[in-house]
mmCIF file of C-alpha atoms and ligand atoms in Angstrom:
data_model
loop_
_atom_site.group_PDB
_atom_site.id
_atom_site.type_symbol
_atom_site.label_atom_id
_atom_site.label_comp_id
_atom_site.label_asym_id
_atom_site.label_seq_id
_atom_site.Cartn_x
_atom_site.Cartn_y
_atom_site.Cartn_z
ATOM 1 C CA MET A 14 -44.767 -4.421 -3.464
ATOM 2 C CA LYS A 15 -41.722 -6.732 -3.535
ATOM 3 C CA ILE A 16 -37.954 -6.393 -3.673
ATOM 4 C CA THR A 17 -36.725 -8.045 -6.891
ATOM 5 C CA ASP A 18 -32.982 -7.395 -6.854
ATOM 6 C CA ALA A 19 -30.180 -5.401 -5.169
ATOM 7 C CA THR A 20 -26.693 -4.516 -6.320
ATOM 8 C CA VAL A 21 -23.566 -3.160 -4.584
ATOM 9 C CA PHE A 22 -20.978 -0.942 -6.221
ATOM 10 C CA ILE A 23 -17.615 0.200 -4.740
ATOM 11 C CA GLY A 24 -15.879 3.283 -6.149
ATOM 12 C CA GLY A 25 -16.058 7.011 -6.759
ATOM 13 C CA PRO A 26 -13.872 10.060 -7.474
ATOM 14 C CA ASP A 27 -10.857 9.490 -5.132
ATOM 15 C CA LYS A 28 -13.177 7.561 -2.780
ATOM 16 C CA ASN A 29 -14.372 4.043 -2.314
ATOM 17 C CA TYR A 30 -18.038 4.797 -1.898
ATOM 18 C CA VAL A 31 -20.073 1.635 -1.242
ATOM 19 C CA THR A 32 -23.462 2.200 -2.920
ATOM 20 C CA LEU A 33 -26.409 -0.151 -2.644
ATOM 21 C CA LYS A 34 -29.352 -0.044 -5.023
ATOM 22 C CA ILE A 35 -32.548 -1.948 -4.183
ATOM 23 C CA MET A 36 -35.004 -2.638 -7.000
ATOM 24 C CA THR A 37 -38.724 -3.450 -6.716
ATOM 25 C CA ASP A 38 -41.389 -5.015 -8.907
ATOM 26 C CA GLU A 39 -43.047 -1.583 -9.284
ATOM 27 C CA GLY A 40 -40.020 0.005 -10.913
ATOM 28 C CA ILE A 41 -39.273 2.200 -7.861
ATOM 29 C CA TYR A 42 -35.752 1.786 -6.500
ATOM 30 C CA GLY A 43 -33.848 3.080 -3.467
ATOM 31 C CA VAL A 44 -30.186 3.865 -2.832
ATOM 32 C CA GLY A 45 -28.098 3.452 0.335
ATOM 33 C CA ASP A 46 -24.486 4.080 1.496
ATOM 34 C CA ALA A 47 -22.361 1.462 3.293
ATOM 35 C CA THR A 48 -19.008 3.278 3.022
ATOM 36 C CA LEU A 49 -17.010 2.128 6.064
ATOM 37 C CA ASN A 50 -13.898 4.261 5.508
ATOM 38 C CA ASN A 51 -10.817 2.199 4.640
ATOM 39 C CA ARG A 52 -12.639 -1.121 5.230
ATOM 40 C CA GLU A 53 -15.085 -0.697 2.297
ATOM 41 C CA THR A 54 -14.991 -4.236 0.891
ATOM 42 C CA LEU A 55 -16.282 -5.734 4.155
ATOM 43 C CA PRO A 56 -19.812 -4.224 4.403
ATOM 44 C CA ALA A 57 -20.054 -4.798 0.613
ATOM 45 C CA ALA A 58 -19.313 -8.528 1.086
ATOM 46 C CA TYR A 59 -21.733 -8.707 4.039
ATOM 47 C CA LEU A 60 -24.454 -7.221 1.871
ATOM 48 C CA LYS A 61 -23.753 -9.466 -1.102
ATOM 49 C CA GLU A 62 -23.204 -12.740 0.729
ATOM 50 C CA TYR A 63 -25.653 -12.568 3.646
ATOM 51 C CA LEU A 64 -28.184 -9.762 3.434
ATOM 52 C CA ILE A 65 -29.276 -9.277 -0.188
ATOM 53 C CA PRO A 66 -30.400 -12.920 -0.594
ATOM 54 C CA CYS A 67 -32.801 -12.433 2.382
ATOM 55 C CA LEU A 68 -34.231 -9.237 0.848
ATOM 56 C CA ILE A 69 -35.532 -10.776 -2.346
ATOM 57 C CA GLY A 70 -39.327 -11.123 -2.299
ATOM 58 C CA LYS A 71 -39.747 -8.985 0.875
ATOM 59 C CA ASP A 72 -42.044 -5.906 1.036
ATOM 60 C CA PRO A 73 -39.624 -2.948 1.027
ATOM 61 C CA ARG A 74 -42.105 -0.773 2.899
ATOM 62 C CA ASN A 75 -41.550 -2.775 6.099
ATOM 63 C CA SER A 76 -38.239 -1.067 6.879
ATOM 64 C CA GLU A 77 -38.571 -1.504 10.644
ATOM 65 C CA ASP A 78 -39.222 -5.237 10.486
ATOM 66 C CA LEU A 79 -36.390 -5.708 7.996
ATOM 67 C CA TRP A 80 -34.023 -3.730 10.279
ATOM 68 C CA GLN A 81 -34.983 -5.967 13.204
ATOM 69 C CA TYR A 82 -34.743 -9.070 11.045
ATOM 70 C CA PHE A 83 -31.085 -8.325 10.171
ATOM 71 C CA TYR A 84 -30.048 -6.930 13.608
ATOM 72 C CA ARG A 85 -31.662 -9.611 15.788
ATOM 73 C CA GLY A 86 -31.293 -12.302 13.178
ATOM 74 C CA ALA A 87 -27.513 -11.963 13.023
ATOM 75 C CA TYR A 88 -27.293 -13.067 16.694
ATOM 76 C CA PHE A 89 -23.850 -11.332 16.872
ATOM 77 C CA ARG A 90 -25.083 -7.769 17.284
ATOM 78 C CA ARG A 91 -23.595 -4.336 16.543
ATOM 79 C CA GLY A 92 -20.149 -3.690 15.089
ATOM 80 C CA PRO A 93 -19.228 -1.222 12.344
ATOM 81 C CA ILE A 94 -19.293 -3.695 9.445
ATOM 82 C CA SER A 95 -22.766 -5.079 10.203
ATOM 83 C CA MET A 96 -24.232 -1.699 11.080
ATOM 84 C CA ALA A 97 -22.886 -0.103 7.866
ATOM 85 C CA ALA A 98 -24.440 -2.918 5.838
ATOM 86 C CA PHE A 99 -27.789 -2.601 7.678
ATOM 87 C CA ALA A 100 -27.530 1.181 7.231
ATOM 88 C CA ALA A 101 -27.321 0.968 3.449
ATOM 89 C CA ILE A 102 -30.429 -1.260 3.302
ATOM 90 C CA ASP A 103 -32.275 0.996 5.729
ATOM 91 C CA MET A 104 -31.480 4.151 3.709
ATOM 92 C CA ALA A 105 -32.563 2.502 0.480
ATOM 93 C CA LEU A 106 -35.824 1.304 2.068
ATOM 94 C CA TRP A 107 -36.592 4.803 3.388
ATOM 95 C CA ASP A 108 -35.794 6.158 -0.085
ATOM 96 C CA ILE A 109 -38.362 3.766 -1.539
ATOM 97 C CA LYS A 110 -40.883 4.692 1.154
ATOM 98 C CA GLY A 111 -40.532 8.392 0.344
ATOM 99 C CA LYS A 112 -40.890 7.731 -3.385
ATOM 100 C CA VAL A 113 -44.056 5.615 -2.758
ATOM 101 C CA ALA A 114 -45.486 8.439 -0.634
ATOM 102 C CA GLY A 115 -44.302 11.123 -3.118
ATOM 103 C CA LEU A 116 -42.728 12.990 -0.175
ATOM 104 C CA PRO A 117 -39.249 14.065 0.858
ATOM 105 C CA LEU A 118 -38.084 12.064 3.878
ATOM 106 C CA TYR A 119 -38.121 14.966 6.295
ATOM 107 C CA GLN A 120 -41.913 15.075 5.817
ATOM 108 C CA LEU A 121 -42.191 11.461 6.968
ATOM 109 C CA PHE A 122 -40.172 12.277 10.096
ATOM 110 C CA GLY A 123 -42.438 15.180 11.114
ATOM 111 C CA GLY A 124 -41.686 18.021 8.678
ATOM 112 C CA LYS A 125 -39.139 20.835 8.795
ATOM 113 C CA SER A 126 -37.967 22.436 12.001
ATOM 114 C CA ARG A 127 -35.759 24.871 10.066
ATOM 115 C CA GLU A 128 -35.092 25.911 6.482
ATOM 116 C CA GLY A 129 -31.288 25.687 6.382
ATOM 117 C CA ALA A 130 -28.974 23.563 8.496
ATOM 118 C CA LEU A 131 -25.740 25.127 9.805
ATOM 119 C CA VAL A 132 -22.656 23.277 8.517
ATOM 120 C CA TYR A 133 -18.980 23.473 9.382
ATOM 121 C CA ALA A 134 -15.951 23.190 7.133
ATOM 122 C CA HIS A 135 -12.424 21.892 7.867
ATOM 123 C CA ALA A 136 -9.691 24.538 7.936
ATOM 124 C CA THR A 137 -6.169 23.121 8.164
ATOM 125 C CA GLY A 138 -2.613 24.288 7.931
ATOM 126 C CA SER A 139 0.857 22.769 8.158
ATOM 127 C CA ASP A 140 1.472 25.597 10.671
ATOM 128 C CA LEU A 141 -0.570 28.286 12.418
ATOM 129 C CA GLU A 142 0.045 30.882 9.679
ATOM 130 C CA ASP A 143 -1.332 28.498 7.064
ATOM 131 C CA LEU A 144 -4.331 27.736 9.336
ATOM 132 C CA VAL A 145 -5.146 31.439 9.637
ATOM 133 C CA ASP A 146 -5.134 31.674 5.814
ATOM 134 C CA SER A 147 -7.324 28.613 5.524
ATOM 135 C CA VAL A 148 -9.834 29.946 8.076
ATOM 136 C CA ALA A 149 -9.936 33.292 6.228
ATOM 137 C CA ARG A 150 -10.712 31.496 2.936
ATOM 138 C CA TYR A 151 -13.627 29.537 4.413
ATOM 139 C CA LYS A 152 -14.932 32.662 6.097
ATOM 140 C CA GLU A 153 -14.893 34.479 2.747
ATOM 141 C CA GLN A 154 -16.914 31.615 1.254
ATOM 142 C CA GLY A 155 -19.621 32.334 3.824
ATOM 143 C CA TYR A 156 -18.963 29.590 6.400
ATOM 144 C CA LYS A 157 -20.185 30.503 9.858
ATOM 145 C CA ALA A 158 -18.535 27.580 11.605
ATOM 146 C CA ILE A 159 -15.047 26.211 10.926
ATOM 147 C CA ARG A 160 -13.051 23.363 12.412
ATOM 148 C CA VAL A 161 -9.425 24.329 13.028
ATOM 149 C CA GLN A 162 -6.448 21.937 13.002
ATOM 150 C CA CYS A 163 -2.804 22.936 12.550
ATOM 151 C CA GLY A 164 0.710 21.509 12.551
ATOM 152 C CA ILE A 165 2.345 21.582 15.988
ATOM 153 C CA PRO A 166 5.976 22.800 16.176
ATOM 154 C CA GLY A 167 8.144 20.026 17.581
ATOM 155 C CA MET A 168 5.675 17.211 16.782
ATOM 156 C CA PRO A 169 7.774 14.483 15.145
ATOM 157 C CA THR A 170 5.339 13.866 12.232
ATOM 158 C CA SER A 171 2.231 15.627 11.020
ATOM 159 C CA SER A 172 -0.808 14.791 13.140
ATOM 160 C CA TYR A 173 -4.532 14.274 12.659
ATOM 161 C CA GLY A 174 -6.349 16.644 10.288
ATOM 162 C CA VAL A 175 -3.290 18.630 9.389
ATOM 163 C CA ALA A 176 -2.111 19.533 5.857
ATOM 164 C CA GLU A 177 1.317 18.039 5.295
ATOM 165 C CA THR A 178 2.997 20.782 3.281
ATOM 166 C CA LYS A 179 3.018 24.533 3.610
ATOM 167 C CA GLY A 180 0.389 26.272 1.478
ATOM 168 C CA ASP A 181 -1.623 23.097 1.169
ATOM 169 C CA ASN A 182 -5.245 23.344 2.257
ATOM 170 C CA LYS A 183 -6.150 19.715 2.405
ATOM 171 C CA ASN A 184 -6.111 17.232 5.240
ATOM 172 C CA TYR A 185 -5.470 13.695 4.170
ATOM 173 C CA ILE A 186 -7.346 10.973 5.988
ATOM 174 C CA THR A 187 -6.853 8.081 3.650
ATOM 175 C CA ASP A 188 -3.416 7.096 2.467
ATOM 176 C CA PHE A 189 -3.509 5.189 -0.818
ATOM 177 C CA THR A 190 0.262 4.885 -1.242
ATOM 178 C CA GLY A 191 1.181 1.648 0.460
ATOM 179 C CA ALA A 192 0.159 -1.945 1.079
ATOM 180 C CA THR A 193 0.110 -1.280 4.829
ATOM 181 C CA PRO A 194 -0.705 1.844 6.898
ATOM 182 C CA LYS A 195 1.860 4.589 7.321
ATOM 183 C CA GLU A 196 2.869 5.497 10.901
ATOM 184 C CA GLU A 197 2.662 8.850 12.666
ATOM 185 C CA VAL A 198 4.324 9.913 15.940
ATOM 186 C CA TRP A 199 2.361 11.853 18.552
ATOM 187 C CA ASP A 200 3.244 13.662 21.771
ATOM 188 C CA SER A 201 0.324 14.848 23.941
ATOM 189 C CA ASP A 202 2.500 17.166 26.010
ATOM 190 C CA ILE A 203 3.800 19.102 22.981
ATOM 191 C CA TYR A 204 0.216 19.325 21.686
ATOM 192 C CA MET A 205 -1.229 20.537 24.979
ATOM 193 C CA ARG A 206 1.389 23.226 25.378
ATOM 194 C CA TYR A 207 0.962 24.614 21.838
ATOM 195 C CA MET A 208 -2.738 24.423 20.991
ATOM 196 C CA PRO A 209 -4.071 27.002 23.549
ATOM 197 C CA ASP A 210 -1.808 29.708 22.016
ATOM 198 C CA ALA A 211 -2.949 28.734 18.536
ATOM 199 C CA LEU A 212 -6.599 29.159 19.582
ATOM 200 C CA ALA A 213 -5.750 32.517 21.186
ATOM 201 C CA LYS A 214 -4.222 33.685 17.879
ATOM 202 C CA LEU A 215 -7.361 32.570 15.977
ATOM 203 C CA ARG A 216 -9.631 34.496 18.362
ATOM 204 C CA ASP A 217 -7.328 37.590 18.080
ATOM 205 C CA THR A 218 -7.506 37.396 14.297
ATOM 206 C CA PHE A 219 -11.177 36.496 13.748
ATOM 207 C CA GLY A 220 -12.944 37.630 16.917
ATOM 208 C CA PHE A 221 -15.581 35.653 18.787
ATOM 209 C CA ASP A 222 -18.503 35.688 16.266
ATOM 210 C CA LEU A 223 -17.048 32.964 14.097
ATOM 211 C CA LYS A 224 -17.880 29.521 15.442
ATOM 212 C CA LEU A 225 -14.654 27.549 15.907
ATOM 213 C CA LEU A 226 -14.484 23.766 16.485
ATOM 214 C CA HIS A 227 -11.465 21.593 17.247
ATOM 215 C CA ASP A 228 -10.964 17.815 17.007
ATOM 216 C CA VAL A 229 -8.530 16.081 19.394
ATOM 217 C CA HIS A 230 -9.197 12.782 17.637
ATOM 218 C CA HIS A 231 -9.181 10.609 20.788
ATOM 219 C CA ARG A 232 -5.564 11.419 21.664
ATOM 220 C CA LEU A 233 -5.727 12.563 25.337
ATOM 221 C CA LEU A 234 -6.114 10.648 28.590
ATOM 222 C CA PRO A 235 -9.092 11.694 30.767
ATOM 223 C CA ARG A 236 -6.948 13.794 33.132
ATOM 224 C CA GLU A 237 -5.089 15.474 30.281
ATOM 225 C CA ALA A 238 -8.367 16.203 28.485
ATOM 226 C CA ALA A 239 -9.765 17.846 31.657
ATOM 227 C CA GLU A 240 -6.656 20.034 32.005
ATOM 228 C CA PHE A 241 -6.729 20.974 28.293
ATOM 229 C CA ALA A 242 -10.479 21.733 28.272
ATOM 230 C CA LYS A 243 -10.091 23.959 31.335
ATOM 231 C CA GLU A 244 -7.307 25.882 29.702
ATOM 232 C CA ILE A 245 -8.990 26.538 26.345
ATOM 233 C CA GLU A 246 -12.430 27.226 27.737
ATOM 234 C CA GLN A 247 -11.794 30.989 27.450
ATOM 235 C CA TYR A 248 -11.639 30.700 23.634
ATOM 236 C CA ARG A 249 -15.285 29.681 23.561
ATOM 237 C CA LEU A 250 -15.178 26.817 21.056
ATOM 238 C CA PHE A 251 -18.482 25.709 19.491
ATOM 239 C CA TRP A 252 -17.228 22.273 20.491
ATOM 240 C CA LEU A 253 -14.222 20.240 21.525
ATOM 241 C CA GLU A 254 -14.416 16.919 19.685
ATOM 242 C CA ASP A 255 -13.262 13.482 20.801
ATOM 243 C CA PRO A 256 -10.981 14.682 23.603
ATOM 244 C CA THR A 257 -10.653 11.079 24.882
ATOM 245 C CA PRO A 258 -10.905 7.635 23.247
ATOM 246 C CA ALA A 259 -14.599 7.065 22.503
ATOM 247 C CA ASP A 260 -14.819 3.519 23.837
ATOM 248 C CA ASP A 261 -14.794 4.580 27.514
ATOM 249 C CA GLN A 262 -18.169 6.128 28.358
ATOM 250 C CA ASP A 263 -16.850 7.204 31.755
ATOM 251 C CA ALA A 264 -13.785 9.027 30.433
ATOM 252 C CA LEU A 265 -15.542 12.410 30.257
ATOM 253 C CA LYS A 266 -16.622 12.536 33.899
ATOM 254 C CA LEU A 267 -13.440 14.262 35.070
ATOM 255 C CA LEU A 268 -13.528 16.761 32.208
ATOM 256 C CA ARG A 269 -17.159 17.599 33.031
ATOM 257 C CA HIS A 270 -16.190 18.341 36.626
ATOM 258 C CA HIS A 271 -13.543 20.808 35.561
ATOM 259 C CA SER A 272 -14.906 22.544 32.482
ATOM 260 C CA THR A 273 -18.114 23.681 30.814
ATOM 261 C CA ILE A 274 -16.601 23.481 27.328
ATOM 262 C CA PRO A 275 -19.131 21.843 24.900
ATOM 263 C CA ILE A 276 -18.161 18.283 24.067
ATOM 264 C CA ALA A 277 -18.878 16.382 20.867
ATOM 265 C CA ILE A 278 -18.245 12.670 20.463
ATOM 266 C CA GLY A 279 -19.530 9.673 18.549
ATOM 267 C CA GLU A 280 -18.267 9.415 14.974
ATOM 268 C CA VAL A 281 -17.044 5.893 15.636
ATOM 269 C CA PHE A 282 -20.139 4.720 17.492
ATOM 270 C CA ASN A 283 -22.279 2.196 15.698
ATOM 271 C CA SER A 284 -25.165 1.755 18.107
ATOM 272 C CA ILE A 285 -27.194 3.422 20.807
ATOM 273 C CA TRP A 286 -25.464 1.154 23.282
ATOM 274 C CA ASP A 287 -22.181 2.988 22.645
ATOM 275 C CA CYS A 288 -23.607 6.333 23.777
ATOM 276 C CA ASN A 289 -26.652 5.757 25.984
ATOM 277 C CA LYS A 290 -24.693 6.411 29.205
ATOM 278 C CA LEU A 291 -22.968 9.454 27.733
ATOM 279 C CA ILE A 292 -26.345 10.884 26.811
ATOM 280 C CA GLU A 293 -28.309 9.873 29.900
ATOM 281 C CA ASN A 294 -25.572 11.149 32.230
ATOM 282 C CA GLU A 295 -25.392 14.358 30.183
ATOM 283 C CA LEU A 296 -21.655 14.038 29.705
ATOM 284 C CA ILE A 297 -21.794 15.364 26.145
ATOM 285 C CA ASP A 298 -23.386 18.254 24.293
ATOM 286 C CA PHE A 299 -23.345 16.943 20.707
ATOM 287 C CA ILE A 300 -23.736 13.413 19.379
ATOM 288 C CA ARG A 301 -21.619 12.738 16.315
ATOM 289 C CA VAL A 302 -23.001 9.450 15.014
ATOM 290 C CA ALA A 303 -23.197 8.920 11.246
ATOM 291 C CA VAL A 304 -26.172 7.390 9.534
ATOM 292 C CA THR A 305 -23.763 5.117 7.631
ATOM 293 C CA TYR A 306 -21.875 3.668 10.581
ATOM 294 C CA ALA A 307 -24.741 3.523 13.024
ATOM 295 C CA GLY A 308 -27.391 1.403 11.384
ATOM 296 C CA GLY A 309 -29.121 3.829 9.093
ATOM 297 C CA ILE A 310 -32.004 6.272 9.573
ATOM 298 C CA THR A 311 -34.079 3.864 11.692
ATOM 299 C CA HIS A 312 -31.377 3.432 14.373
ATOM 300 C CA VAL A 313 -29.908 6.978 14.299
ATOM 301 C CA LYS A 314 -33.394 8.469 14.736
ATOM 302 C CA ARG A 315 -33.660 6.499 17.999
ATOM 303 C CA ILE A 316 -30.331 7.975 19.135
ATOM 304 C CA VAL A 317 -31.486 11.497 18.178
ATOM 305 C CA ASP A 318 -34.700 11.029 20.139
ATOM 306 C CA LEU A 319 -32.828 9.830 23.248
ATOM 307 C CA ALA A 320 -30.391 12.738 22.892
ATOM 308 C CA GLY A 321 -33.245 15.185 22.685
ATOM 309 C CA LEU A 322 -34.502 14.080 26.096
ATOM 310 C CA HIS A 323 -31.168 15.117 27.600
ATOM 311 C CA ASN A 324 -30.473 18.403 25.778
ATOM 312 C CA VAL A 325 -27.850 16.756 23.613
ATOM 313 C CA ARG A 326 -27.859 18.179 20.072
ATOM 314 C CA THR A 327 -26.869 16.522 16.794
ATOM 315 C CA GLY A 328 -23.548 17.134 15.020
ATOM 316 C CA PHE A 329 -23.531 14.253 12.550
ATOM 317 C CA HIS A 330 -20.220 13.077 11.164
ATOM 318 C CA GLY A 331 -19.724 14.240 7.547
ATOM 319 C CA ALA A 332 -16.118 13.413 6.667
ATOM 320 C CA PRO A 333 -15.454 13.115 2.917
ATOM 321 C CA SER A 334 -15.796 9.328 3.124
ATOM 322 C CA HIS A 335 -19.584 9.616 3.431
ATOM 323 C CA SER A 336 -21.218 9.622 0.011
ATOM 324 C CA PRO A 337 -23.898 12.111 -1.021
ATOM 325 C CA VAL A 338 -26.398 9.324 -0.312
ATOM 326 C CA SER A 339 -25.795 9.210 3.476
ATOM 327 C CA MET A 340 -25.260 12.978 3.519
ATOM 328 C CA ALA A 341 -28.770 13.287 2.021
ATOM 329 C CA ALA A 342 -30.154 10.958 4.691
ATOM 330 C CA GLN A 343 -28.556 13.175 7.324
ATOM 331 C CA ALA A 344 -29.832 16.325 5.617
ATOM 332 C CA HIS A 345 -33.401 15.052 6.003
ATOM 333 C CA LEU A 346 -32.784 14.279 9.672
ATOM 334 C CA ASN A 347 -31.175 17.716 10.114
ATOM 335 C CA ALA A 348 -34.171 19.452 8.582
ATOM 336 C CA TRP A 349 -36.520 17.662 11.011
ATOM 337 C CA ALA A 350 -34.570 17.115 14.305
ATOM 338 C CA PRO A 351 -35.857 19.407 17.059
ATOM 339 C CA ASN A 352 -32.414 18.982 18.688
ATOM 340 C CA PHE A 353 -30.341 19.679 15.584
ATOM 341 C CA GLY A 354 -26.954 21.308 16.296
ATOM 342 C CA ILE A 355 -24.668 21.413 13.278
ATOM 343 C CA GLN A 356 -23.574 19.227 10.344
ATOM 344 C CA GLU A 357 -19.989 18.550 9.329
ATOM 345 C CA TYR A 358 -19.811 19.108 5.570
ATOM 346 C CA LEU A 359 -16.861 18.867 3.224
ATOM 347 C CA VAL A 360 -17.747 20.026 -0.206
ATOM 348 C CA LEU A 361 -18.483 16.816 -2.055
ATOM 349 C CA GLY A 362 -19.673 18.827 -5.021
ATOM 350 C CA THR A 363 -16.912 18.140 -7.443
ATOM 351 C CA GLU A 364 -18.287 17.768 -10.987
ATOM 352 C CA GLU A 365 -17.481 14.056 -10.928
ATOM 353 C CA CYS A 366 -19.250 13.495 -7.617
ATOM 354 C CA ASP A 367 -22.350 15.422 -8.758
ATOM 355 C CA ALA A 368 -22.429 13.344 -11.964
ATOM 356 C CA LEU A 369 -22.255 10.106 -10.009
ATOM 357 C CA PHE A 370 -24.866 11.179 -7.442
ATOM 358 C CA PRO A 371 -27.194 13.737 -9.051
ATOM 359 C CA SER A 372 -29.366 15.701 -6.584
ATOM 360 C CA GLN A 373 -31.020 19.070 -5.935
ATOM 361 C CA HIS A 374 -29.679 19.463 -2.412
ATOM 362 C CA LYS A 375 -27.808 22.761 -1.997
ATOM 363 C CA MET A 376 -25.062 24.078 0.223
ATOM 364 C CA THR A 377 -24.664 27.830 0.206
ATOM 365 C CA ASP A 378 -23.211 30.395 2.636
ATOM 366 C CA GLY A 379 -22.436 27.791 5.202
ATOM 367 C CA MET A 380 -25.987 26.411 5.274
ATOM 368 C CA PHE A 381 -27.381 23.181 3.806
ATOM 369 C CA TYR A 382 -30.829 23.243 2.161
ATOM 370 C CA VAL A 383 -32.522 19.873 1.681
ATOM 371 C CA SER A 384 -34.413 19.337 -1.575
ATOM 372 C CA ASP A 385 -38.112 18.554 -1.920
ATOM 373 C CA GLU A 386 -37.605 15.588 -4.227
ATOM 374 C CA PRO A 387 -39.396 12.435 -2.917
ATOM 375 C CA GLY A 388 -37.336 10.045 -0.809
ATOM 376 C CA LEU A 389 -33.652 10.824 -0.207
ATOM 377 C CA GLY A 390 -33.559 13.129 -3.203
ATOM 378 C CA VAL A 391 -30.304 11.683 -4.570
ATOM 379 C CA ASP A 392 -29.739 9.287 -7.443
ATOM 380 C CA PHE A 393 -26.913 6.993 -8.474
ATOM 381 C CA ASP A 394 -25.753 7.035 -12.101
ATOM 382 C CA GLU A 395 -24.614 3.512 -12.949
ATOM 383 C CA THR A 396 -23.104 4.512 -16.269
ATOM 384 C CA GLU A 397 -20.901 7.138 -14.535
ATOM 385 C CA ALA A 398 -20.004 4.487 -11.952
ATOM 386 C CA GLN A 399 -18.248 2.421 -14.627
ATOM 387 C CA ARG A 400 -15.422 5.022 -14.578
ATOM 388 C CA TYR A 401 -14.430 3.987 -11.064
ATOM 389 C CA SER A 402 -13.200 0.997 -9.167
ATOM 390 C CA TYR A 403 -11.995 0.060 -5.686
ATOM 391 C CA GLU A 404 -8.559 1.221 -4.542
ATOM 392 C CA GLN A 405 -7.172 0.081 -1.212
ATOM 393 C CA GLY A 406 -6.335 2.797 1.365
ATOM 394 C CA PHE A 407 -5.528 3.022 5.081
ATOM 395 C CA HIS A 408 -5.861 5.294 8.065
ATOM 396 C CA PRO A 409 -2.432 6.027 9.541
ATOM 397 C CA VAL A 410 -1.392 4.160 12.692
ATOM 398 C CA VAL A 411 -0.122 6.322 15.536
ATOM 399 C CA ARG A 412 2.697 5.707 18.043
ATOM 400 C CA LEU A 413 4.078 7.731 20.933
ATOM 401 C CA GLN A 414 7.761 8.860 20.799
ATOM 402 C CA ASP A 415 8.852 5.682 22.653
ATOM 403 C CA GLY A 416 7.021 3.442 20.190
ATOM 404 C CA THR A 417 3.904 2.750 22.264
ATOM 405 C CA LEU A 418 0.910 2.319 20.003
ATOM 406 C CA TRP A 419 -1.630 5.176 20.395
ATOM 407 C CA ASN A 420 -5.071 6.197 19.137
ATOM 408 C CA TYR A 421 -5.422 7.389 15.555
HETATM 409 C C1 LIG B 13 -13.957 14.078 11.533
HETATM 410 C C2 LIG B 13 -13.233 12.797 11.686
HETATM 411 C C3 LIG B 13 -12.661 12.220 10.408
HETATM 412 C C4 LIG B 13 -12.079 10.860 10.686
HETATM 413 C C5 LIG B 13 -12.337 9.976 9.500
HETATM 414 C C6 LIG B 13 -11.831 8.582 9.712
HETATM 415 O O1 LIG B 13 -14.192 14.708 12.570
HETATM 416 O O2 LIG B 13 -14.329 14.403 10.424
HETATM 417 O O3 LIG B 13 -12.428 12.783 12.790
HETATM 418 O O4 LIG B 13 -11.789 13.091 9.798
HETATM 419 O O5 LIG B 13 -10.714 10.865 10.934
HETATM 420 O O6 LIG B 13 -13.676 9.963 9.240
HETATM 421 O O7 LIG B 13 -12.273 7.729 8.726
HETATM 422 MG MG1 LIG B 14 -13.614 13.761 14.275
#
């Protein structure tokens, strides 16, 4: 079996999904996702200019050797652009492998450890009242776990994960309006004083059975994070996400000494070397890597196995920037992983998205059910794809009140 061709497409309904399709001489093809949010053209160029030419003529079934070929062969290792490009190839090769075997991928990993995988939704509000309404709506839809973010009175601009206008139920991550990023202003003290009362109100309203999650989005210093975690521990979050910037693997030591709150981190990690100390020192409870940003199924499975040795569970990133292709790859890992925790899932299932990426995977009542189709179980409709093209967007840039640049 030989790879004969591969193509890369950028675009989708309100998204710049980067979709790779690898063709073989036996008519079987595989699909992969290289969507590096708001930097989409870069993994696409890496694939087209450097990686695809090396794939032609190779046996697609040797996914491990091809992963090593690209990772070691690049000499300059790791990094989000490279790892997203390798990820797309890896997903497509696993897709081909599953189709050759006639089996869904979870069977190749070791079979199912559960039928449905718990997912969480994003509730958001421009203020606390709006957030309460948003949580209630998700709860009615059957969600058992909900992430909660709300506008903070006195905060100069809206902050991470927060709907901008009252009554809106959407958090905007990508801004498509300008040629450069917009700027937001953040104040950790205002946030730390308000958020505990907001969580208290949510527990008063919804009780303790509903699983609540909260994302600090890397904004606090280690000492502040420890103080904050200690104060909100009583509200029994399912997890506190990214309390500190993710690049410092020692930043959580202080928090761990002061609080037993469950910690989730890792959506920006792109290799096992970003999180091995966090996992081995048992400084986290959930690892948030995404199959797209962290080198595909082959590499993320290694991270999941290391995590399992240290009682760290999975909580894969699933922001709307991930296409149904990488979400399918994660769904197969979620069905198998003995140390599965939860999956972030924002309903991708608009009619347009379903038409572009047809699949039998199902999300219902806050649980994700992986399909039994061979391989990833998701297709890419190239005719539909012609409706879309790349549109440049940015993450906001964040400053403190005095102008100091801060973490988005
Ligand atoms: C999450 C994340 C996202 C990121 C986004 C950046 O927990 O889902 O924090 O919302 O901000 O993926 O591209
Ligand atoms: Mg996050």
